[in-house]
Amino acid sequence: MKRRKFIQNAALGSVGATLGATLVACADTDKKTAIALEDQTDKQYPVVIATWDVKNATAAAWQSLQEGKSALQAVIDGCGVEEANAEGQSVGIGGLPDREGRVTLDACVMNEHGNYGAVLCMENIKHPIAVAKMVMEDTPHVILAGVGAEEFAVSQGFERENLLTEASRSGWENWKKTAQYKPIINIENHDTIGMLAMDKDGTISGGCTTSGLAFKMAGRVGDSAVIGSGLFVDNEVGACTATGLGEEVLKTVGSYLVVELMRQGKTPDEACKEAVMRIVNKSKNYKDFQVGYIAMNKKGETGAYSIHNGFVATTFRSGENTTETPGFYNTL
Ligand code: SD4
């Protein structure tokens, strides 16, 4: 495979051809050196990327990769950090409740084999992403919802606990005074988490976990745990995950779209931008909500784009954990 690539390079007849020809010669005489050269130029992994400023989460995922755990386990370990953080009000314990005061969680995972598992609208269990993995691995199904998901979690050894913290309860009490449903742009700022990880062998997995939109209708499910919308992984091409107003991501099957655009040759940045622009072009009221995508391709290159400024993504690569503002369409 690699050899074939060198030969293609040699046939290109451009600046790259010189390098390609050199590498072919090199491959013939000293294959190992050629492969090392190629790896240095192409390979940008292991790598972890997550939505928002979640350095503790990406650090945990990176640590898991360093310990030789799978990309899937790294994602679960990383997302688990935010799920357990009671101060984060968009995920796990401490998540803002629905209109009835119930904290309901959505989460999913996807691995390198294209397998998927999810829980929707699950109450009382702090780590929905770990339950999603068990749905994927230990049941004949891919989605469990509501009480069924909770009972499955308990049967697997998870403990029920009250996820409504005092801060989230008082946020809800406050909201009830006006009871106006209005998604707030960038309210998530650091906690609803979509994460993609690639291990040292280039294997990709992803996960997404959220308490969904604050003060949503009872039973509302967003994009985060729905395959192709909040998350999609194709180990031959790349992966994408989303944050923001789930209804808009669902209507455009956003994460699948980003992966398919990368398959057609777009960079992660370009693919995320095009998926965001589809939403902007379809929704007259795009100024009222945020959507952001993060993506990685098979080389481990990462990218992101959002409708408005205020979205950030955190990347852990080569031992460095960095939070950056990606490109965006509109300045608030
Ligand atoms: C949802 N997409 O439930 C989620 C919310 C989110 O950052 O991502 N917030 O619609």
Coordinates of C-alpha atoms and ligand atoms in Angstrom, one line a residue:
M1 CA 0.0 0.0 0.0
K2 CA 2.7 2.5 1.1
R3 CA 4.9 1.4 -1.8
R4 CA 2.1 1.9 -4.2
K5 CA 1.6 5.4 -2.9
F6 CA 5.3 6.2 -3.4
I7 CA 5.0 5.0 -7.0
Q8 CA 1.9 7.2 -7.6
N9 CA 3.8 10.1 -6.2
A10 CA 6.7 9.5 -8.6
A11 CA 4.3 9.6 -11.5
L12 CA 2.8 13.0 -10.6
G13 CA 5.3 15.2 -12.5
S14 CA 5.2 18.0 -10.0
V15 CA 7.4 19.2 -7.1
G16 CA 5.9 16.3 -5.2
A17 CA 7.2 14.0 -7.9
T18 CA 10.8 14.7 -7.0
L19 CA 10.1 13.8 -3.4
G20 CA 8.1 10.8 -4.5
A21 CA 10.9 9.5 -6.8
T22 CA 13.4 9.9 -4.0
L23 CA 11.1 7.9 -1.7
V24 CA 10.7 5.2 -4.3
A25 CA 14.4 4.8 -4.7
C26 CA 14.7 4.9 -0.9
A27 CA 11.9 2.3 -0.6
D28 CA 13.8 0.0 -2.9
T29 CA 17.0 0.2 -1.1
D30 CA 16.0 1.0 2.4
K31 CA 12.3 0.4 3.0
K32 CA 12.4 1.3 6.6
T33 CA 13.8 4.7 6.1
A34 CA 11.2 5.5 3.5
I35 CA 8.3 4.5 5.7
A36 CA 9.8 6.6 8.5
L37 CA 9.9 9.6 6.2
E38 CA 6.4 9.1 5.1
D39 CA 5.2 8.7 8.7
Q40 CA 6.8 11.9 9.7
T41 CA 5.2 13.9 7.0
D42 CA 1.7 12.3 7.0
K43 CA 0.9 11.1 10.4
Q44 CA -0.6 13.4 13.0
Y45 CA -1.7 10.9 15.6
P46 CA -2.3 9.9 18.3
V47 CA -4.7 12.7 18.8
V48 CA -7.8 13.6 20.8
I49 CA -10.2 16.5 20.0
A50 CA -13.2 17.6 22.0
T51 CA -15.9 20.3 21.8
W52 CA -15.5 23.3 24.2
D53 CA -12.7 24.0 26.7
V54 CA -12.4 20.6 28.3
K55 CA -8.7 20.2 28.9
N56 CA -9.2 17.9 31.9
A57 CA -11.3 15.6 29.6
T58 CA -8.9 15.6 26.7
A59 CA -6.0 15.1 29.2
A60 CA -7.7 12.0 30.6
A61 CA -8.3 10.6 27.1
W62 CA -4.7 11.3 26.1
Q63 CA -3.5 9.5 29.3
S64 CA -5.6 6.5 28.4
L65 CA -4.1 6.3 24.9
Q66 CA -0.6 6.6 26.5
E67 CA -1.5 3.6 28.7
G68 CA -2.3 1.6 25.6
K69 CA -6.1 1.7 26.0
S70 CA -8.3 1.7 22.9
A71 CA -9.5 4.9 21.3
L72 CA -13.0 3.9 22.4
Q73 CA -12.0 3.6 26.0
A74 CA -10.0 6.9 25.8
V75 CA -13.2 8.6 24.7
I76 CA -15.2 7.1 27.5
D77 CA -12.6 8.0 30.1
G78 CA -12.4 11.6 28.7
C79 CA -16.1 12.2 28.5
G80 CA -16.5 10.6 31.9
V81 CA -14.5 13.5 33.4
E82 CA -17.1 16.0 32.4
E83 CA -20.0 13.8 33.2
A84 CA -18.7 13.6 36.8
N85 CA -18.1 17.3 37.0
A86 CA -21.1 18.6 39.0
E87 CA -20.4 22.2 37.9
G88 CA -20.9 21.5 34.2
Q89 CA -24.5 22.3 33.5
S90 CA -24.8 20.6 30.1
V91 CA -23.7 17.0 30.9
G92 CA -23.9 14.3 33.4
I93 CA -24.5 15.2 37.1
G94 CA -25.4 18.9 37.4
G95 CA -27.0 19.1 34.0
L96 CA -29.9 21.6 33.7
P97 CA -33.2 19.8 33.8
D98 CA -36.2 19.7 31.5
R99 CA -39.3 21.8 32.2
E100 CA -40.5 19.3 34.8
G101 CA -37.3 19.5 36.7
R102 CA -35.9 16.1 35.5
V103 CA -32.3 15.7 34.4
T104 CA -32.4 13.5 31.3
L105 CA -29.2 12.5 29.6
D106 CA -28.4 11.4 26.0
A107 CA -25.1 9.8 25.0
C108 CA -23.6 7.6 22.3
V109 CA -20.4 6.0 21.2
M110 CA -19.1 4.7 17.9
N111 CA -16.1 2.5 17.3
E112 CA -13.7 1.7 14.5
H113 CA -15.9 -1.2 13.3
G114 CA -18.8 1.1 12.7
N115 CA -20.6 -0.2 15.7
Y116 CA -22.8 2.2 17.7
G117 CA -24.5 2.3 21.0
A118 CA -26.7 4.9 22.7
V119 CA -28.9 5.8 25.6
L120 CA -31.6 8.5 25.2
C121 CA -33.4 10.4 27.8
M122 CA -32.0 8.4 30.7
E123 CA -32.4 9.6 34.3
N124 CA -30.4 9.0 37.5
I125 CA -27.2 7.6 36.0
K126 CA -24.2 9.8 36.0
H127 CA -22.2 8.1 33.2
P128 CA -24.5 7.6 30.2
I129 CA -21.5 7.3 27.9
A130 CA -20.3 4.1 29.7
V131 CA -23.8 2.8 29.5
A132 CA -23.9 3.5 25.8
K133 CA -20.8 1.4 25.3
M134 CA -22.5 -1.5 27.1
V135 CA -25.6 -1.1 24.9
M136 CA -23.2 -1.5 22.0
E137 CA -21.3 -4.4 23.3
D138 CA -23.7 -6.3 25.6
T139 CA -27.1 -6.1 24.0
P140 CA -28.6 -7.0 20.6
H141 CA -29.7 -3.4 20.2
V142 CA -28.1 -0.1 19.5
I143 CA -30.4 2.3 21.4
L144 CA -32.1 2.1 24.8
A145 CA -34.3 4.9 26.0
G146 CA -35.8 6.2 29.2
V147 CA -36.7 3.8 31.9
G148 CA -35.4 0.8 29.9
A149 CA -32.0 2.4 29.6
E150 CA -31.9 3.2 33.3
E151 CA -32.9 -0.3 34.3
F152 CA -30.3 -1.8 31.9
A153 CA -27.6 0.5 33.5
V154 CA -28.6 -0.7 37.0
S155 CA -28.5 -4.3 35.9
Q156 CA -24.9 -3.6 34.7
G157 CA -23.9 -2.3 38.2
F158 CA -24.4 1.4 37.8
E159 CA -25.9 3.2 40.8
R160 CA -28.9 5.5 40.7
E161 CA -28.2 8.9 42.0
N162 CA -29.9 12.3 42.1
L163 CA -28.4 14.3 39.2
L164 CA -30.1 17.6 40.0
T165 CA -27.6 19.7 41.9
E166 CA -28.7 22.8 44.0
A167 CA -27.3 25.1 41.3
S168 CA -29.3 23.4 38.6
R169 CA -32.4 23.3 40.7
S170 CA -32.2 27.0 41.4
G171 CA -31.5 27.7 37.7
W172 CA -34.7 25.8 37.0
E173 CA -36.7 27.7 39.7
N174 CA -35.5 30.9 38.2
W175 CA -36.4 29.9 34.7
K176 CA -40.0 29.0 35.8
K177 CA -40.6 32.6 36.7
T178 CA -40.8 33.4 32.9
A179 CA -40.9 29.8 31.5
Q180 CA -39.6 31.1 28.2
Y181 CA -38.0 28.5 26.0
K182 CA -35.1 30.1 24.3
P183 CA -31.8 28.3 23.6
I184 CA -28.9 30.5 24.6
I185 CA -26.0 30.7 22.2
N186 CA -22.8 29.2 23.7
I187 CA -24.4 28.6 27.1
E188 CA -22.5 25.3 27.0
N189 CA -19.2 27.1 27.0
H190 CA -17.2 24.3 28.5
D191 CA -19.2 21.2 29.2
T192 CA -21.5 19.4 26.7
I193 CA -18.9 17.1 25.2
G194 CA -18.3 15.4 21.9
M195 CA -14.9 13.8 21.6
L196 CA -12.9 12.0 18.9
A197 CA -9.8 10.0 19.5
M198 CA -7.2 8.3 17.3
D199 CA -4.7 5.9 18.8
K200 CA -1.1 5.3 17.8
D201 CA -2.2 2.9 15.1
G202 CA -4.6 5.3 13.5
T203 CA -7.8 3.7 14.9
I204 CA -10.7 6.1 15.4
S205 CA -13.5 6.1 17.9
G206 CA -15.9 8.8 19.1
G207 CA -18.4 9.7 21.8
C208 CA -20.9 12.4 22.6
T209 CA -22.7 13.0 25.9
T210 CA -25.1 15.7 27.1
S211 CA -28.0 16.7 29.3
G212 CA -29.4 18.3 26.1
L213 CA -31.0 21.7 26.0
A214 CA -31.9 23.4 29.3
F215 CA -35.6 23.4 30.1
K216 CA -36.5 21.3 27.0
M217 CA -39.9 19.6 26.8
A218 CA -40.1 16.3 28.7
G219 CA -39.0 13.5 26.4
R220 CA -37.1 15.8 24.0
V221 CA -34.0 14.1 22.5
G222 CA -31.4 16.1 20.6
D223 CA -28.7 15.2 18.1
S224 CA -26.0 14.1 20.5
A225 CA -26.9 10.5 20.8
V226 CA -28.2 10.0 17.3
I227 CA -25.9 8.3 14.9
G228 CA -25.0 10.5 11.9
S229 CA -26.2 13.7 13.6
G230 CA -24.3 14.2 16.9
L231 CA -21.6 11.7 16.0
F232 CA -20.3 9.6 13.1
V233 CA -17.2 7.5 12.8
D234 CA -15.9 5.8 9.6
N235 CA -12.5 4.4 10.4
E236 CA -11.5 4.5 6.7
V237 CA -12.3 8.2 6.4
G238 CA -12.6 10.1 9.7
A239 CA -15.0 11.2 12.3
C240 CA -17.1 14.1 13.3
T241 CA -19.1 15.2 16.4
A242 CA -21.4 18.2 17.0
T243 CA -22.6 20.6 19.6
G244 CA -25.2 23.3 19.7
L245 CA -28.9 23.3 18.8
G246 CA -29.6 19.6 18.2
E247 CA -32.7 20.1 16.1
E248 CA -30.7 21.8 13.4
V249 CA -28.0 19.2 13.4
L250 CA -30.6 16.4 13.2
K251 CA -32.3 18.0 10.2
T252 CA -29.1 18.0 8.2
V253 CA -27.6 14.8 9.6
G254 CA -24.6 16.9 10.3
S255 CA -21.8 14.6 11.4
Y256 CA -22.5 12.0 8.7
L257 CA -22.4 14.9 6.2
V258 CA -19.0 16.1 7.4
V259 CA -17.5 12.6 7.2
E260 CA -18.9 12.2 3.6
L261 CA -17.5 15.5 2.6
M262 CA -14.1 14.4 3.9
R263 CA -14.5 11.2 1.9
Q264 CA -14.9 13.4 -1.2
G265 CA -11.6 15.1 -0.4
K266 CA -12.4 18.0 1.8
T267 CA -10.1 18.8 4.8
P268 CA -11.8 18.6 8.2
D269 CA -12.0 22.4 8.4
E270 CA -13.6 22.6 4.9
A271 CA -16.1 19.8 5.6
C272 CA -17.2 21.3 9.0
K273 CA -17.6 24.7 7.3
E274 CA -19.7 23.3 4.5
A275 CA -22.0 21.4 7.0
V276 CA -22.4 24.6 9.0
M277 CA -23.2 26.6 5.8
R278 CA -26.0 24.2 4.9
I279 CA -27.7 25.1 8.2
V280 CA -27.0 28.8 7.7
N281 CA -28.4 28.7 4.2
K282 CA -31.6 26.8 5.2
S283 CA -32.4 28.6 8.5
K284 CA -33.5 32.2 8.4
N285 CA -33.1 32.4 12.1
Y286 CA -29.5 31.1 12.3
K287 CA -28.6 34.2 14.3
D288 CA -30.6 32.8 17.2
F289 CA -28.7 29.5 17.7
Q290 CA -25.3 28.0 17.7
V291 CA -24.0 24.9 15.9
G292 CA -20.4 23.8 15.9
Y293 CA -18.6 20.7 14.4
I294 CA -15.3 19.2 15.1
A295 CA -13.7 16.5 12.8
M296 CA -10.6 14.5 12.2
N297 CA -9.5 12.6 9.1
K298 CA -7.6 9.4 8.7
K299 CA -4.2 11.2 8.9
G300 CA -5.2 12.6 12.3
E301 CA -5.7 16.1 10.9
T302 CA -8.3 17.9 12.8
G303 CA -10.7 20.8 12.0
A304 CA -13.7 22.6 13.3
Y305 CA -16.2 25.4 12.4
S306 CA -19.2 27.0 14.0
I307 CA -22.0 29.4 13.1
H308 CA -21.0 32.1 15.6
N309 CA -17.9 33.0 17.5
G310 CA -17.7 31.8 21.1
F311 CA -17.3 28.1 20.2
V312 CA -13.9 26.6 21.1
A313 CA -12.4 23.1 20.6
T314 CA -9.6 21.4 22.6
T315 CA -7.0 19.2 21.0
F316 CA -4.4 17.0 22.6
R317 CA -1.6 16.2 20.2
S318 CA 2.2 15.5 20.7
G319 CA 1.8 16.1 24.4
E320 CA 0.2 19.5 24.1
N321 CA -3.3 20.2 25.2
T322 CA -4.6 23.3 23.4
T323 CA -8.0 25.1 23.3
E324 CA -8.5 27.2 20.1
T325 CA -11.3 29.2 18.4
P326 CA -12.0 27.6 15.0
G327 CA -13.4 29.5 12.0
F328 CA -17.0 30.8 12.3
Y329 CA -19.5 32.5 10.0
N330 CA -21.0 35.2 12.1
T331 CA -19.7 37.6 14.7
L332 CA -22.1 38.1 17.6
Ligands
SD4_1 C1 -28.6 18.9 22.1 N1 -26.6 19.2 20.9 O1 -29.2 18.2 22.9 C2 -27.2 19.1 22.2 C3 -26.8 20.3 23.1 C4 -25.4 20.7 23.0 O2 -23.7 22.0 23.7 O3 -24.6 20.2 22.3 N2 -25.0 21.6 23.8 O4 -29.2 19.6 21.2

